Short mmCIF file of C-alpha atoms (C1' of nucleotides) in Angstrom, two decimals:
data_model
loop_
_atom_site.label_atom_id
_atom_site.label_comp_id
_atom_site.label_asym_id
_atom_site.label_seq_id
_atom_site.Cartn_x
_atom_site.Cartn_y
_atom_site.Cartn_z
CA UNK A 16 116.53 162.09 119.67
CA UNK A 17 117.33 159.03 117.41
CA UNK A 18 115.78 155.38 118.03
CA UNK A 19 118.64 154.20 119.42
CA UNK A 20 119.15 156.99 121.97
CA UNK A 21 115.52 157.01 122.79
CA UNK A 22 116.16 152.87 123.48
CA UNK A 23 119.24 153.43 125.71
CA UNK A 24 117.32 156.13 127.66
CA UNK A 25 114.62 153.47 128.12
CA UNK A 26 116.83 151.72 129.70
CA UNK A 27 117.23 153.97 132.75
CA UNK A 28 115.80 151.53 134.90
CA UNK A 29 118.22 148.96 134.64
CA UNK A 30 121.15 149.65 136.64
CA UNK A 31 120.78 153.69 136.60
CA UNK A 32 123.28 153.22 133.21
CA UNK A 33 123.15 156.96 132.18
CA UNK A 34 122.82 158.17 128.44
CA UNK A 35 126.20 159.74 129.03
CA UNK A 36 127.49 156.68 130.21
CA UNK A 37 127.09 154.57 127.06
CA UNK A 38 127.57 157.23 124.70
CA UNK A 39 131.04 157.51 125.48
CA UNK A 40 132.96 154.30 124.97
CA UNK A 41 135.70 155.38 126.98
CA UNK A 42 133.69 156.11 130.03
CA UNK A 43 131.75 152.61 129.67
CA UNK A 44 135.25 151.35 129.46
CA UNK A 45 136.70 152.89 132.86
CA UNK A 46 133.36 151.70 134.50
CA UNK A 47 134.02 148.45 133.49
CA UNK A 48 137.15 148.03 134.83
CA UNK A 49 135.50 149.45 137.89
CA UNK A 50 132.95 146.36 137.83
CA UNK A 51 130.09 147.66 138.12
CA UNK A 52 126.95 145.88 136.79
CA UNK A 53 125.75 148.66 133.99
CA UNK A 54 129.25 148.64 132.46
CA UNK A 55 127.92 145.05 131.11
CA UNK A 56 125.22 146.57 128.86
CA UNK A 57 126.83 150.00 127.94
CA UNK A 58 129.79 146.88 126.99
CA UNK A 59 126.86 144.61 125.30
CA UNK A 60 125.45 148.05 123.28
CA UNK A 61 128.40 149.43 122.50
CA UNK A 62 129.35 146.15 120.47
CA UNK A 63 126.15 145.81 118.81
CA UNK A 64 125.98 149.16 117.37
CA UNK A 65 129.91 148.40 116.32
CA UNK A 66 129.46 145.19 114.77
CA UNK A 67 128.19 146.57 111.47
CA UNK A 68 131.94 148.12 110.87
CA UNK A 69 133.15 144.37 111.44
CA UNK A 70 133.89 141.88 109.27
CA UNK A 71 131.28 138.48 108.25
CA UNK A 72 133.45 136.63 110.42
CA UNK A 73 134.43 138.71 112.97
CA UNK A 74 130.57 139.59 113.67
CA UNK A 75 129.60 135.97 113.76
CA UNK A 76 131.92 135.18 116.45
CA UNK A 77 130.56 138.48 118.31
CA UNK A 78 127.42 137.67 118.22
CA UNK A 79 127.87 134.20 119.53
CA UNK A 80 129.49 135.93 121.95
CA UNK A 81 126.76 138.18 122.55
CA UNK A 82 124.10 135.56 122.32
CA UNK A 83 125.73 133.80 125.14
CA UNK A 84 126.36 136.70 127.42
CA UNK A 85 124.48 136.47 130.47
CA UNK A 86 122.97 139.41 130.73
CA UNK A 87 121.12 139.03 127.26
CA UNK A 88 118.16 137.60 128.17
CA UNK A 89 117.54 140.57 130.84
CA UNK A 90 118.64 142.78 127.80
CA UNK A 91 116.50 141.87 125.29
CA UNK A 92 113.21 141.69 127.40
CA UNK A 93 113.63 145.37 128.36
CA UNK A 94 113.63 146.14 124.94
CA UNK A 95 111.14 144.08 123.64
CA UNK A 96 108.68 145.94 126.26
CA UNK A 97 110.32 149.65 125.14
CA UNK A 98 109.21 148.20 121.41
CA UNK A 99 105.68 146.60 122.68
CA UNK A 100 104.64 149.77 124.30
CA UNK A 101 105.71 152.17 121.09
CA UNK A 102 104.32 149.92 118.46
CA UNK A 103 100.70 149.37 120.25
CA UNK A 104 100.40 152.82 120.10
CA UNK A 105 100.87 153.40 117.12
CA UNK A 106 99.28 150.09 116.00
CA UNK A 107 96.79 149.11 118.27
CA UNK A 108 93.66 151.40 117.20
CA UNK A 109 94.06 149.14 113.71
CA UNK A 110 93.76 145.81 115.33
CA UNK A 111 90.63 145.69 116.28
CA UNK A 112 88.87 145.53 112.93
CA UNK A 113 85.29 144.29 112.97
CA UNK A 114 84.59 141.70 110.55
CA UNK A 115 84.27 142.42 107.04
CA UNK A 116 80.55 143.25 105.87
CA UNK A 117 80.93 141.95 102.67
CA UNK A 118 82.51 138.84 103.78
CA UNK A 119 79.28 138.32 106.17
CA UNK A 120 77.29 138.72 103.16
CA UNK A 121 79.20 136.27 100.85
CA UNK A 122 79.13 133.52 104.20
CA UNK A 123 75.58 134.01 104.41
CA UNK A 124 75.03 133.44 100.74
CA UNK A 125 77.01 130.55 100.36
CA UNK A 126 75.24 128.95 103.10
CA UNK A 127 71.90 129.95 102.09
CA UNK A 128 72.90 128.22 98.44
CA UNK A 129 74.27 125.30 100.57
CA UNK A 130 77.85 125.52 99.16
CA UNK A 131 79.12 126.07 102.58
CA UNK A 132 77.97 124.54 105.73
CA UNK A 133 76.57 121.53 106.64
CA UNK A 134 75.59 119.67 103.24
CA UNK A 135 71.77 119.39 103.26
CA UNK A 136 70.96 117.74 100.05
CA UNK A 137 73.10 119.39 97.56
CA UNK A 138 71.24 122.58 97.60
CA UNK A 139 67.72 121.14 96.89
CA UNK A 140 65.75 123.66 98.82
CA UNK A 141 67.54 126.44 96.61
CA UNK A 142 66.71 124.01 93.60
CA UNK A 143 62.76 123.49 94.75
CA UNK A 144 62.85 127.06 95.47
CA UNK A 145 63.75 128.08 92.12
CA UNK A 146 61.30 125.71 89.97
CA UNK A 147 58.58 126.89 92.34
CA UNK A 148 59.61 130.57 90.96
CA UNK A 149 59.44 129.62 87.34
CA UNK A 150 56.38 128.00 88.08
CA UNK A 151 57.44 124.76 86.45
CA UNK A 152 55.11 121.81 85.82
CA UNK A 153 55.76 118.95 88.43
CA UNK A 154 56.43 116.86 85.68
CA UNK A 155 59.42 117.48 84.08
CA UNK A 156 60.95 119.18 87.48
CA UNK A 157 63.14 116.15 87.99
CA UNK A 158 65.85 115.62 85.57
CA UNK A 159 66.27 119.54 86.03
CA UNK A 160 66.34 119.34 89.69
CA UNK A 161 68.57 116.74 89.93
CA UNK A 162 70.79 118.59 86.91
CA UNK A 163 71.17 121.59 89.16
CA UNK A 164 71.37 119.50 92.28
CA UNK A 165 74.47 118.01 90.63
CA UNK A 166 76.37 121.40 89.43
CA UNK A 167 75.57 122.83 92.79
CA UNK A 168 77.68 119.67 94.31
CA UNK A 169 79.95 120.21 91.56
CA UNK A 170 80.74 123.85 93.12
CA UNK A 171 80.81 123.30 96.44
CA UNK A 172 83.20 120.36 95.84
CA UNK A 173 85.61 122.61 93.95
CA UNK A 174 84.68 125.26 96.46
CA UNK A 175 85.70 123.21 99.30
CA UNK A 176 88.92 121.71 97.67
CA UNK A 177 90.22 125.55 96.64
CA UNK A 178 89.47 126.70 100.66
CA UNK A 179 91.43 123.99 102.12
CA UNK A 180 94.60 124.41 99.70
CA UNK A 181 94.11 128.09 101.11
CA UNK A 182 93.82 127.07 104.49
CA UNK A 183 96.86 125.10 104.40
CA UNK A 184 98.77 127.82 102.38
CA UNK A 185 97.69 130.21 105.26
CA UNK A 186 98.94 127.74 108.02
CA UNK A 187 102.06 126.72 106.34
CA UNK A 188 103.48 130.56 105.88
CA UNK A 189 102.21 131.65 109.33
CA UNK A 190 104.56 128.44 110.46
CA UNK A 191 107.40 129.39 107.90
CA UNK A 192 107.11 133.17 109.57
CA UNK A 193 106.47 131.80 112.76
CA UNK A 194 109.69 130.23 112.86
CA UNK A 195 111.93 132.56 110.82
CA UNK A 196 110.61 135.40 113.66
CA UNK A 197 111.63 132.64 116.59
CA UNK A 198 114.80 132.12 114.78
CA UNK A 199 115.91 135.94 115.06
CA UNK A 200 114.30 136.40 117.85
CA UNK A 201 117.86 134.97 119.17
CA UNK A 202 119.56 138.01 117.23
CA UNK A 203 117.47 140.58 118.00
CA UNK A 204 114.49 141.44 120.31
CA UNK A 205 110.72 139.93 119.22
CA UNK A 206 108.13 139.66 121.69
CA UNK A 207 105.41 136.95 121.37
CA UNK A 208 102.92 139.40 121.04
CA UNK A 209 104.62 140.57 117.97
CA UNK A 210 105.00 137.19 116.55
CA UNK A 211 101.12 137.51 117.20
CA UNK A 212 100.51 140.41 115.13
CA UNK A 213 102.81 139.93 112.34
CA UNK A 214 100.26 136.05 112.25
CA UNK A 215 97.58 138.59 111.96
CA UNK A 216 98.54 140.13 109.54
CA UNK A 217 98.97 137.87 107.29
CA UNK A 218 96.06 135.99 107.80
CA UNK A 219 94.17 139.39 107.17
CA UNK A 220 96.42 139.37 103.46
CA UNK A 221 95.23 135.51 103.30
CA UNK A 222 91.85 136.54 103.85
CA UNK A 223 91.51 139.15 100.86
CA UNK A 224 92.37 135.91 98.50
CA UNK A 225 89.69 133.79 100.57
CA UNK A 226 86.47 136.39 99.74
CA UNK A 227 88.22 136.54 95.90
CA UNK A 228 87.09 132.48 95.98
CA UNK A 229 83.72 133.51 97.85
CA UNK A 230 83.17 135.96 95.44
CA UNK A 231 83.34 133.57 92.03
CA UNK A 232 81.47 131.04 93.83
CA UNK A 233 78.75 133.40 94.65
CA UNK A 234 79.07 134.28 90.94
CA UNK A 235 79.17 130.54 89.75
CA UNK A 236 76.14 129.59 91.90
CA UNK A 237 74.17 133.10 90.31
CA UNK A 238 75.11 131.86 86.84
CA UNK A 239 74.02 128.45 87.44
CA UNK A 240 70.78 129.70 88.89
CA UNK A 241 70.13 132.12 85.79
CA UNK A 242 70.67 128.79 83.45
CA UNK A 243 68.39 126.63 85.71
CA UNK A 244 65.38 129.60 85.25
CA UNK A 245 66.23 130.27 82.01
CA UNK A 246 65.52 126.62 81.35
CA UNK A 247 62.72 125.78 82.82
CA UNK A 248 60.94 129.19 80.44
CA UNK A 249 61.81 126.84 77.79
CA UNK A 250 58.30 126.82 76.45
CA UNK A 251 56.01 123.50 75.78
CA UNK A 252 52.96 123.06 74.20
CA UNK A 253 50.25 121.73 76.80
CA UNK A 254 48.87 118.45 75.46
CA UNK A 255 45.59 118.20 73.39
CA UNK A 256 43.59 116.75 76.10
CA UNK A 257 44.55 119.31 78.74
CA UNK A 258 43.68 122.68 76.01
CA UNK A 259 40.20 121.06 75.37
CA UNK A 260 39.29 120.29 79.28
CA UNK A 261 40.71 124.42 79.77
CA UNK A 262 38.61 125.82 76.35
CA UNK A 263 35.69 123.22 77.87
CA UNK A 264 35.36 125.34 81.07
CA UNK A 265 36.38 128.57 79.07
CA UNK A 266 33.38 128.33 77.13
CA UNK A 267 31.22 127.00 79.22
CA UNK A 268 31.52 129.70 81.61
CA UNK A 269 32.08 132.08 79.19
CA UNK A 270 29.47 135.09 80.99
CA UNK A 271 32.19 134.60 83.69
CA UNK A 272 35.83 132.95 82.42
CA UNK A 273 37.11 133.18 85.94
CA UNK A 274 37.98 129.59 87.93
CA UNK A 275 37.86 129.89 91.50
CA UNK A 276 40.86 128.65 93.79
CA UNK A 277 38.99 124.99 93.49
CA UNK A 278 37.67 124.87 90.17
CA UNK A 279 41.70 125.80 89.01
CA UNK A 280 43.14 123.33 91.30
CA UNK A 281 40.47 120.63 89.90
CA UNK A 282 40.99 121.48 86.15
CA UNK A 283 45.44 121.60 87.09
CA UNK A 284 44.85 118.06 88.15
CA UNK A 285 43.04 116.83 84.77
CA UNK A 286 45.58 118.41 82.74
CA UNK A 287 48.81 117.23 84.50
CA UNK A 288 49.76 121.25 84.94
CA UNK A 289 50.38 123.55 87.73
CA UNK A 290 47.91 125.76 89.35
CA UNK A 291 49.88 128.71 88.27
CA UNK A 292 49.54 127.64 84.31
CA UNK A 293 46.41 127.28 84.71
CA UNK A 294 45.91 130.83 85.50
CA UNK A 295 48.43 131.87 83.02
CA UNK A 296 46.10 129.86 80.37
CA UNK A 297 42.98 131.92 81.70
CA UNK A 298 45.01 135.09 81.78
CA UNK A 299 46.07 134.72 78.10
CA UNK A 300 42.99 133.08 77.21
CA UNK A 301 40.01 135.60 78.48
CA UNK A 302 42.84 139.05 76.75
CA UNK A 303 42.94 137.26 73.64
CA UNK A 304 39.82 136.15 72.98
CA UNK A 305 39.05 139.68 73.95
CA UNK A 306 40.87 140.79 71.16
CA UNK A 307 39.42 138.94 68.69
CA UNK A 308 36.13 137.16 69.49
CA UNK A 309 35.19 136.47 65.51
CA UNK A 310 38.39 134.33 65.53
CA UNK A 311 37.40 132.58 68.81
CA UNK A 312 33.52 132.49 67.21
CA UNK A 313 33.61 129.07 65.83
CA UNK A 314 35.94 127.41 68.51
CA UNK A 315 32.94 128.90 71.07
CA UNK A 316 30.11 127.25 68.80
CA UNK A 317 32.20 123.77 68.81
CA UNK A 318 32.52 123.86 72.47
CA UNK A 319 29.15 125.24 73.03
CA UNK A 320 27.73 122.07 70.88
CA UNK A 321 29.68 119.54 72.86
CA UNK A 322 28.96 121.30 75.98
CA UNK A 323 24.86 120.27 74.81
CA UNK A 324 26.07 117.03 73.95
CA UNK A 325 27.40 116.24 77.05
CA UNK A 326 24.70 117.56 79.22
CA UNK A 327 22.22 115.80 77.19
CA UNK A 328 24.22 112.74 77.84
CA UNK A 329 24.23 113.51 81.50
CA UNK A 330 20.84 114.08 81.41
CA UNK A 331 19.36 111.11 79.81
CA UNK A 332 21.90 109.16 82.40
CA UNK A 333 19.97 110.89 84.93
CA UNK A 334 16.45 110.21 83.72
CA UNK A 335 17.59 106.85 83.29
CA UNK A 336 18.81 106.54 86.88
CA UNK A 337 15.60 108.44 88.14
CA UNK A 338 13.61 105.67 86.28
CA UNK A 339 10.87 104.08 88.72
CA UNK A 340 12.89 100.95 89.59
CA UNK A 341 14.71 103.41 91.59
CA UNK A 342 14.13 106.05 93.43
CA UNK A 343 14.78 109.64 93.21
CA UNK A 344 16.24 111.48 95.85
CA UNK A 345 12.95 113.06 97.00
CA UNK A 346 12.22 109.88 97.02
CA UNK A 347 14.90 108.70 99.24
CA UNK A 348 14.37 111.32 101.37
CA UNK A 349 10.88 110.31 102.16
CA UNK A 350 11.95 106.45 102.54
CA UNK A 351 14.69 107.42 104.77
CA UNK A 352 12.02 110.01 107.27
CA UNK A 353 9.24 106.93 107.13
CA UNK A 354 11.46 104.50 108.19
"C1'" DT B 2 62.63 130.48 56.88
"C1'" DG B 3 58.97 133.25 58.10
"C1'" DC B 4 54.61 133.32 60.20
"C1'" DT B 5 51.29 132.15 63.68
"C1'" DA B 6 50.02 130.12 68.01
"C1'" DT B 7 50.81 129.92 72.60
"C1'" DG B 8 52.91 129.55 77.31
"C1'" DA B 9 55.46 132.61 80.36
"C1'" DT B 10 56.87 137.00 82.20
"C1'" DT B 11 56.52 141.82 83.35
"C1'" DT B 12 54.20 145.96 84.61
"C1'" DA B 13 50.45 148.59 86.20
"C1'" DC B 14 46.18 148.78 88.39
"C1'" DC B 15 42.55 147.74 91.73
"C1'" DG C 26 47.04 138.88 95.57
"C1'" DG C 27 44.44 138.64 91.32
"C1'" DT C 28 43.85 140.45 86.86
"C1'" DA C 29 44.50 143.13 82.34
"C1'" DA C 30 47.48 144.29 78.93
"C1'" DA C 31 51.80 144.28 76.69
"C1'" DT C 32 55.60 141.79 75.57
"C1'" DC C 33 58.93 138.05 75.16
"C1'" DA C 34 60.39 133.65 73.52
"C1'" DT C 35 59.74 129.46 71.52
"C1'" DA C 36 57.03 125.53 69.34
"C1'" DG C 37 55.02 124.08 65.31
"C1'" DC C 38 53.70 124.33 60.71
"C1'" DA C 39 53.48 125.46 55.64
#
DNA sequence: TGCTATGATTTACC
DNA sequence: GGTAAATCATAGCA
């Protein structure tokens, strides 16, 4: 059975017009000039599927004709249903996609980066995040900060600017489809729900372009991130004063080089450094002195002497403080219980 | 420019 | 999680 006998048998139920009936032209004819109500469609069918032997004229003033004929409307919704209910079935398993995994995962990275979303500072968790995983001093964190800070902005501007021209692209060939499928729907049979599918699908073709910009911004905001790191390892030289306060303690506890959680949080705050450098400077320190302890021998005997130095100095402070014009604290002690 | 010193990172171990 | 050991990468100097 071809489509178009399959359609006119569809059609059964509108006016009992047989298959018969409008296969035969002559018969549709005779029951025409009979007047009966079906002879109107087998009429209305039998001139569409002649109109393609006409001429450009001669079919534009049948199908004016047509499009005013009164029993069009009634026509065209029957067959717009016979077309609804073969196309879902065939289509509608497809429809109902879930959404795209790796979509999800480029949304969720974009707004983790703060590219998309709400704009929370330009991305300066991300930014504070990644100095605190290089480790950086506190120091020179800010120009970097606010370097990254300011490509980050850079990206989501152009990220934004790119997703809108998209958006609009999308909305203004939806609307240019939209319209063209409205404007035939006069000529030939479109349900809504059609026009709602064909909308789908080409927002599902718009789509594929919208994760190609999610993925290079992903891949813009990785490569910026890499650069960021990658700068902050840039290695500097800690000042003089802050290696002689870290080789004073070194040597000084040199039966145990090991700073508790205080003691490197005390000597980070002398030098200007980070906790974390600190304990790099042990790490590297205690292995290569290790190594090579008749290098280190004469840096431990000038640290050991100033280490006496200053102790004597302390000392004599002490015994100077201690003297009898004032007390000591046993002293004190007692003075404090008599009283 | 090559060498050494040195801060940072990585890997394995406890 | 802290540390040892190896390694990387760069600053600084002759």
């Amino acid at each position: 059975m071809d489509d178009q006998t399959r359609m006119l048998a569809g059609l059964g139920g509108l006016g009992g017009l047989s298959q018969a009936d409008v296969g035969d032209p002559d018969s549709v004819r005779k029951q025409q000039s009979l007047g009966q109500p079906q002879q109107d469609i087998g009429d209305i069918l039998q001139q569409i599927m002649a109109i393609t032997d006409e001429s450009l004229d001669e079919a534009q003033a049948r199908k004016h004709a047509l499009n005013c004929h009164r029993m069009k409307p009634a026509l065209f919704s029957v067959l717009c249903e016979i077309k609804e209910k073969t196309v879902l079935s065939i289509r509608g398993v497809q429809e109902e996609d879930p959404p795209d995994p790796q979509i999800m995962r480029l949304d969720n990275m974009l707004l983790a980066e703060g590219v998309s979303g709400p704009e929370k500072g330009g991305g300066s968790a991300a930014a504070a995040a990644a100095a605190a995983a290089a480790g950086g001093s506190p120091n020179d964190g800010s120009i970097e900060h606010s370097d990254y800070r300011a490509k980050l902005a850079q990206i989501r501007q152009i990220y934004h600017s790119e997703l809108e021209k998209y958006e609009q692209a999308c909305s203004e060939f939806t609307n240019h489809v939209m319209n063209l499928l409205r404007e035939q729907s006069r000529t030939r049979p479109i349900s809504p729900k059609e026009i709602e599918r064909m909308v789908a699908i080409i927002h599902r073709k718009f789509s594929s372009i919208q994760m190609q910009l999610k993925q290079s911004t992903c891949e813009a905001v990785m490569i910026l991130r890499s650069r960021f790191l990658d700068a902050r390892r840039k290695r500097r030289n800690f000042n003089k004063q802050a290696t002689e306060v870290l080789n004073e303690y070194f040597y000084s506890h040199l039966s145990n080089p090991y700073p508790s959680e205080e003691a490197k949080e005390e000597l980070a705050k002398k030098c200007g450094i980070t906790v974390s450098q600190v304990s790099n400077w042990f790490g590297n320190k205690r292995i290569r002195y290790k190594k090579n302890i008749g290098k280190f021998q004469e840096e431990a005997n000038l640290y050991a002497v100033k280490t006496a130095v200053d102790a004597a100095n302390v000392s004599a402070q002490a015994s100077q403080a201690n003297s009898p014009a004032t007390p000591n604290s046993e002293e004190k002690i007692q003075t404090i219980s008599s009283d």
